[in-house]
mmCIF file of C-alpha atoms in Angstrom:
data_model
loop_
_atom_site.group_PDB
_atom_site.id
_atom_site.type_symbol
_atom_site.label_atom_id
_atom_site.label_comp_id
_atom_site.label_asym_id
_atom_site.label_seq_id
_atom_site.Cartn_x
_atom_site.Cartn_y
_atom_site.Cartn_z
ATOM 1 C CA UNK A 363 -91.500 169.732 141.482
ATOM 2 C CA UNK A 364 -91.117 171.954 138.443
ATOM 3 C CA UNK A 365 -94.365 173.611 137.451
ATOM 4 C CA UNK A 366 -94.819 175.874 134.441
ATOM 5 C CA UNK A 367 -98.137 177.517 133.608
ATOM 6 C CA UNK A 368 -98.523 179.263 130.261
ATOM 7 C CA UNK A 369 -101.184 181.857 129.502
ATOM 8 C CA UNK A 370 -102.030 184.567 127.009
ATOM 9 C CA UNK A 371 -102.908 182.577 123.914
ATOM 10 C CA UNK A 372 -105.948 183.173 121.788
ATOM 11 C CA UNK A 373 -107.275 184.002 118.347
ATOM 12 C CA UNK A 374 -105.628 186.892 116.513
ATOM 13 C CA UNK A 375 -105.744 188.213 112.973
ATOM 14 C CA UNK A 376 -102.683 188.057 110.710
ATOM 15 C CA UNK A 377 -100.393 190.967 111.473
ATOM 16 C CA UNK A 378 -101.590 191.155 115.056
ATOM 17 C CA UNK A 379 -99.759 190.704 118.348
ATOM 18 C CA UNK A 380 -100.009 188.569 121.447
ATOM 19 C CA UNK A 381 -97.984 188.359 124.635
ATOM 20 C CA UNK A 382 -97.583 184.974 126.262
ATOM 21 C CA UNK A 383 -96.610 184.490 129.895
ATOM 22 C CA UNK A 384 -95.228 181.488 131.725
ATOM 23 C CA UNK A 385 -95.271 181.405 135.523
ATOM 24 C CA UNK A 386 -92.673 179.085 137.015
ATOM 25 C CA UNK A 387 -92.394 177.428 140.409
ATOM 26 C CA UNK A 388 -90.679 174.479 142.051
ATOM 27 C CA UNK A 389 -87.116 175.476 141.156
ATOM 28 C CA UNK A 390 -84.765 178.433 141.509
ATOM 29 C CA UNK A 391 -85.955 180.322 138.446
ATOM 30 C CA UNK A 392 -83.046 182.758 138.290
ATOM 31 C CA UNK A 393 -80.539 179.884 137.977
ATOM 32 C CA UNK A 394 -81.907 178.550 134.708
ATOM 33 C CA UNK A 395 -82.256 179.595 131.137
ATOM 34 C CA UNK A 396 -85.768 179.361 129.770
ATOM 35 C CA UNK A 397 -87.271 178.652 126.400
ATOM 36 C CA UNK A 398 -90.427 178.795 124.359
ATOM 37 C CA UNK A 399 -91.386 175.959 122.046
ATOM 38 C CA UNK A 400 -94.336 175.411 119.785
ATOM 39 C CA UNK A 401 -96.007 172.496 118.120
ATOM 40 C CA UNK A 402 -98.390 172.874 115.224
ATOM 41 C CA UNK A 403 -100.880 170.149 114.367
ATOM 42 C CA UNK A 404 -99.131 167.335 112.527
ATOM 43 C CA UNK A 405 -95.696 168.901 112.900
ATOM 44 C CA UNK A 406 -92.708 168.349 115.110
ATOM 45 C CA UNK A 407 -92.047 170.454 118.158
ATOM 46 C CA UNK A 408 -89.890 173.505 117.447
ATOM 47 C CA UNK A 409 -87.752 175.472 119.896
ATOM 48 C CA UNK A 410 -88.306 179.078 118.892
ATOM 49 C CA UNK A 411 -86.704 181.222 121.595
ATOM 50 C CA UNK A 412 -84.257 180.922 124.472
ATOM 51 C CA UNK A 413 -83.124 183.330 127.165
ATOM 52 C CA UNK A 414 -80.132 183.262 129.510
ATOM 53 C CA UNK A 415 -80.810 183.066 133.246
ATOM 54 C CA UNK A 416 -79.985 186.782 133.576
ATOM 55 C CA UNK A 417 -82.111 187.804 130.609
ATOM 56 C CA UNK A 418 -79.134 189.380 128.868
ATOM 57 C CA UNK A 419 -78.701 186.842 126.064
ATOM 58 C CA UNK A 420 -81.422 185.566 123.778
ATOM 59 C CA UNK A 421 -81.587 183.513 120.630
ATOM 60 C CA UNK A 422 -84.350 182.716 118.171
ATOM 61 C CA UNK A 423 -85.215 180.324 115.429
ATOM 62 C CA UNK A 424 -85.162 181.761 111.917
ATOM 63 C CA UNK A 425 -88.921 181.312 111.722
ATOM 64 C CA UNK A 426 -89.574 183.956 114.412
ATOM 65 C CA UNK A 427 -86.437 186.106 114.445
ATOM 66 C CA UNK A 428 -87.267 189.799 114.182
ATOM 67 C CA UNK A 429 -90.927 189.257 115.113
ATOM 68 C CA UNK A 430 -90.860 187.563 118.530
ATOM 69 C CA UNK A 431 -89.086 188.681 121.704
ATOM 70 C CA UNK A 432 -88.410 186.529 124.747
ATOM 71 C CA UNK A 433 -87.877 188.198 128.105
ATOM 72 C CA UNK A 434 -88.037 187.325 131.767
ATOM 73 C CA UNK A 435 -88.760 188.801 135.167
ATOM 74 C CA UNK A 436 -86.725 186.881 137.735
ATOM 75 C CA UNK A 437 -88.419 188.673 140.627
ATOM 76 C CA UNK A 438 -91.749 187.215 139.475
ATOM 77 C CA UNK A 439 -90.388 183.897 138.157
ATOM 78 C CA UNK A 440 -92.044 184.574 134.841
ATOM 79 C CA UNK A 441 -90.906 184.349 131.241
ATOM 80 C CA UNK A 442 -92.661 186.168 128.412
ATOM 81 C CA UNK A 443 -92.961 185.875 124.662
ATOM 82 C CA UNK A 444 -94.000 189.003 122.791
ATOM 83 C CA UNK A 445 -95.237 187.983 119.364
ATOM 84 C CA UNK A 446 -95.668 190.637 116.684
ATOM 85 C CA UNK A 447 -96.530 190.497 112.985
ATOM 86 C CA UNK A 448 -98.206 187.155 113.493
ATOM 87 C CA UNK A 449 -98.753 184.892 110.502
ATOM 88 C CA UNK A 450 -101.142 181.962 109.980
ATOM 89 C CA UNK A 451 -98.141 179.638 110.084
ATOM 90 C CA UNK A 452 -97.538 180.716 113.698
ATOM 91 C CA UNK A 453 -100.691 178.823 114.672
ATOM 92 C CA UNK A 454 -99.638 176.224 117.247
ATOM 93 C CA UNK A 455 -99.701 175.256 120.884
ATOM 94 C CA UNK A 456 -96.982 177.222 122.653
ATOM 95 C CA UNK A 457 -95.079 175.813 125.609
ATOM 96 C CA UNK A 458 -92.393 177.096 127.903
ATOM 97 C CA UNK A 459 -89.680 174.891 129.323
ATOM 98 C CA UNK A 460 -86.610 175.378 131.456
ATOM 99 C CA UNK A 461 -83.148 174.723 130.126
ATOM 100 C CA UNK A 462 -80.672 172.435 131.848
ATOM 101 C CA UNK A 463 -78.493 175.302 133.042
ATOM 102 C CA UNK A 464 -78.310 179.075 133.016
ATOM 103 C CA UNK A 465 -76.908 179.538 129.538
ATOM 104 C CA UNK A 466 -79.056 180.402 126.535
ATOM 105 C CA UNK A 467 -77.742 177.472 124.487
ATOM 106 C CA UNK A 468 -78.313 174.727 127.029
ATOM 107 C CA UNK A 469 -80.546 171.836 125.966
ATOM 108 C CA UNK A 470 -84.226 172.059 126.794
ATOM 109 C CA UNK A 471 -85.359 170.054 129.798
ATOM 110 C CA UNK A 472 -88.303 168.351 128.137
ATOM 111 C CA UNK A 473 -89.459 166.923 131.461
ATOM 112 C CA UNK A 474 -90.391 170.473 132.495
ATOM 113 C CA UNK A 475 -93.157 171.274 129.992
ATOM 114 C CA UNK A 476 -96.144 173.318 130.910
ATOM 115 C CA UNK A 477 -99.648 172.485 129.622
ATOM 116 C CA UNK A 478 -99.340 174.889 126.714
ATOM 117 C CA UNK A 479 -101.478 177.715 125.387
ATOM 118 C CA UNK A 480 -103.145 177.711 121.971
ATOM 119 C CA UNK A 481 -102.345 180.501 119.526
ATOM 120 C CA UNK A 482 -104.478 180.704 116.399
ATOM 121 C CA UNK A 483 -103.713 183.242 113.689
ATOM 122 C CA UNK A 484 -106.597 183.534 111.284
ATOM 123 C CA UNK A 485 -108.795 186.112 109.612
#
Protein backbone atom coordinates (compact mmCIF):
# COMPACT_ATOMS: atom_id res chain seq x y z
CA UNK A 1 0.00 0.00 0.00
CA UNK A 2 0.99 3.64 -0.28
CA UNK A 3 3.51 4.65 2.35
CA UNK A 4 4.88 8.16 2.81
CA UNK A 5 7.46 9.01 5.46
CA UNK A 6 8.27 12.66 6.13
CA UNK A 7 11.42 13.87 7.85
CA UNK A 8 13.48 16.99 8.36
CA UNK A 9 11.29 19.04 10.67
CA UNK A 10 12.50 20.76 13.78
CA UNK A 11 12.87 24.04 15.63
CA UNK A 12 14.24 26.99 13.66
CA UNK A 13 14.51 30.71 14.28
CA UNK A 14 12.53 33.20 12.19
CA UNK A 15 14.34 33.84 8.93
CA UNK A 16 15.93 30.41 8.97
CA UNK A 17 15.65 27.48 6.58
CA UNK A 18 14.70 23.83 6.69
CA UNK A 19 14.52 21.10 4.07
CA UNK A 20 11.82 18.48 4.42
CA UNK A 21 11.95 15.10 2.72
CA UNK A 22 9.24 12.56 2.01
CA UNK A 23 10.18 9.01 1.04
CA UNK A 24 7.48 7.21 -0.91
CA UNK A 25 6.81 3.53 -1.52
CA UNK A 26 3.96 1.24 -2.51
CA UNK A 27 3.14 2.95 -5.81
CA UNK A 28 4.85 3.99 -9.03
CA UNK A 29 6.19 7.31 -7.77
CA UNK A 30 7.09 8.73 -11.18
CA UNK A 31 3.47 8.39 -12.37
CA UNK A 32 2.00 10.76 -9.80
CA UNK A 33 2.12 14.37 -8.87
CA UNK A 34 3.00 15.04 -5.26
CA UNK A 35 2.11 17.69 -2.75
CA UNK A 36 3.00 19.16 0.60
CA UNK A 37 0.30 20.18 3.06
CA UNK A 38 0.44 21.64 6.51
CA UNK A 39 -1.86 21.93 9.46
CA UNK A 40 -1.31 24.39 12.26
CA UNK A 41 -2.90 23.87 15.67
CA UNK A 42 -6.56 24.85 15.55
CA UNK A 43 -6.50 25.56 11.82
CA UNK A 44 -7.62 23.76 8.72
CA UNK A 45 -5.26 21.77 6.58
CA UNK A 46 -3.66 23.81 3.79
CA UNK A 47 -2.17 22.54 0.53
CA UNK A 48 0.94 24.64 0.08
CA UNK A 49 2.87 23.11 -2.83
CA UNK A 50 2.36 20.71 -5.71
CA UNK A 51 4.70 19.22 -8.28
CA UNK A 52 4.03 17.47 -11.59
CA UNK A 53 5.12 13.84 -11.92
CA UNK A 54 8.12 14.94 -14.02
CA UNK A 55 9.10 17.73 -11.65
CA UNK A 56 8.80 20.33 -14.39
CA UNK A 57 5.67 22.11 -13.16
CA UNK A 58 5.07 23.38 -9.65
CA UNK A 59 2.52 25.56 -7.95
CA UNK A 60 2.31 27.15 -4.53
CA UNK A 61 -0.14 28.73 -2.19
CA UNK A 62 0.17 32.49 -1.77
CA UNK A 63 1.27 31.96 1.82
CA UNK A 64 4.55 30.29 0.78
CA UNK A 65 5.15 31.47 -2.79
CA UNK A 66 8.65 32.87 -3.23
CA UNK A 67 9.92 31.28 0.00
CA UNK A 68 9.31 27.54 -0.41
CA UNK A 69 10.39 25.25 -3.25
CA UNK A 70 9.03 21.79 -3.95
CA UNK A 71 11.15 19.33 -5.91
CA UNK A 72 11.41 15.62 -6.47
CA UNK A 73 13.89 12.87 -7.24
CA UNK A 74 12.05 10.13 -9.12
CA UNK A 75 15.07 7.82 -8.99
CA UNK A 76 14.86 7.89 -5.18
CA UNK A 77 11.05 8.16 -4.92
CA UNK A 78 11.45 11.22 -2.76
CA UNK A 79 9.85 14.64 -2.73
CA UNK A 80 11.42 17.64 -1.00
CA UNK A 81 10.30 20.96 0.39
CA UNK A 82 12.97 23.63 0.77
CA UNK A 83 11.69 26.26 3.16
CA UNK A 84 13.48 29.60 3.37
CA UNK A 85 12.74 32.85 5.20
CA UNK A 86 10.64 30.97 7.71
CA UNK A 87 8.10 32.88 9.78
CA UNK A 88 6.38 31.99 13.07
CA UNK A 89 3.15 31.53 11.13
CA UNK A 90 4.79 28.65 9.24
CA UNK A 91 4.68 26.62 12.46
CA UNK A 92 2.66 23.49 11.70
CA UNK A 93 2.79 19.78 11.10
CA UNK A 94 3.86 19.22 7.50
CA UNK A 95 2.62 16.28 5.46
CA UNK A 96 3.24 15.00 1.99
CA UNK A 97 0.58 13.32 -0.09
CA UNK A 98 0.31 11.97 -3.60
CA UNK A 99 -2.03 13.49 -6.13
CA UNK A 100 -4.59 11.46 -8.05
CA UNK A 101 -2.67 11.68 -11.31
CA UNK A 102 0.55 13.04 -12.75
CA UNK A 103 -0.53 16.63 -13.23
CA UNK A 104 0.32 19.39 -10.77
CA UNK A 105 -3.32 20.46 -10.40
CA UNK A 106 -4.82 17.07 -9.65
CA UNK A 107 -6.71 16.72 -6.36
CA UNK A 108 -4.79 15.49 -3.35
CA UNK A 109 -5.29 11.84 -2.46
CA UNK A 110 -6.01 12.35 1.22
CA UNK A 111 -5.92 8.61 1.84
CA UNK A 112 -2.16 8.74 1.19
CA UNK A 113 -0.98 10.93 4.09
CA UNK A 114 2.27 10.35 5.83
CA UNK A 115 2.63 10.73 9.62
CA UNK A 116 3.85 14.30 9.31
CA UNK A 117 6.85 16.20 10.64
CA UNK A 118 6.63 19.11 13.07
CA UNK A 119 8.10 22.46 12.06
CA UNK A 120 8.33 25.11 14.76
CA UNK A 121 9.53 28.62 13.94
CA UNK A 122 10.33 30.52 17.09
CA UNK A 123 13.05 32.64 18.65
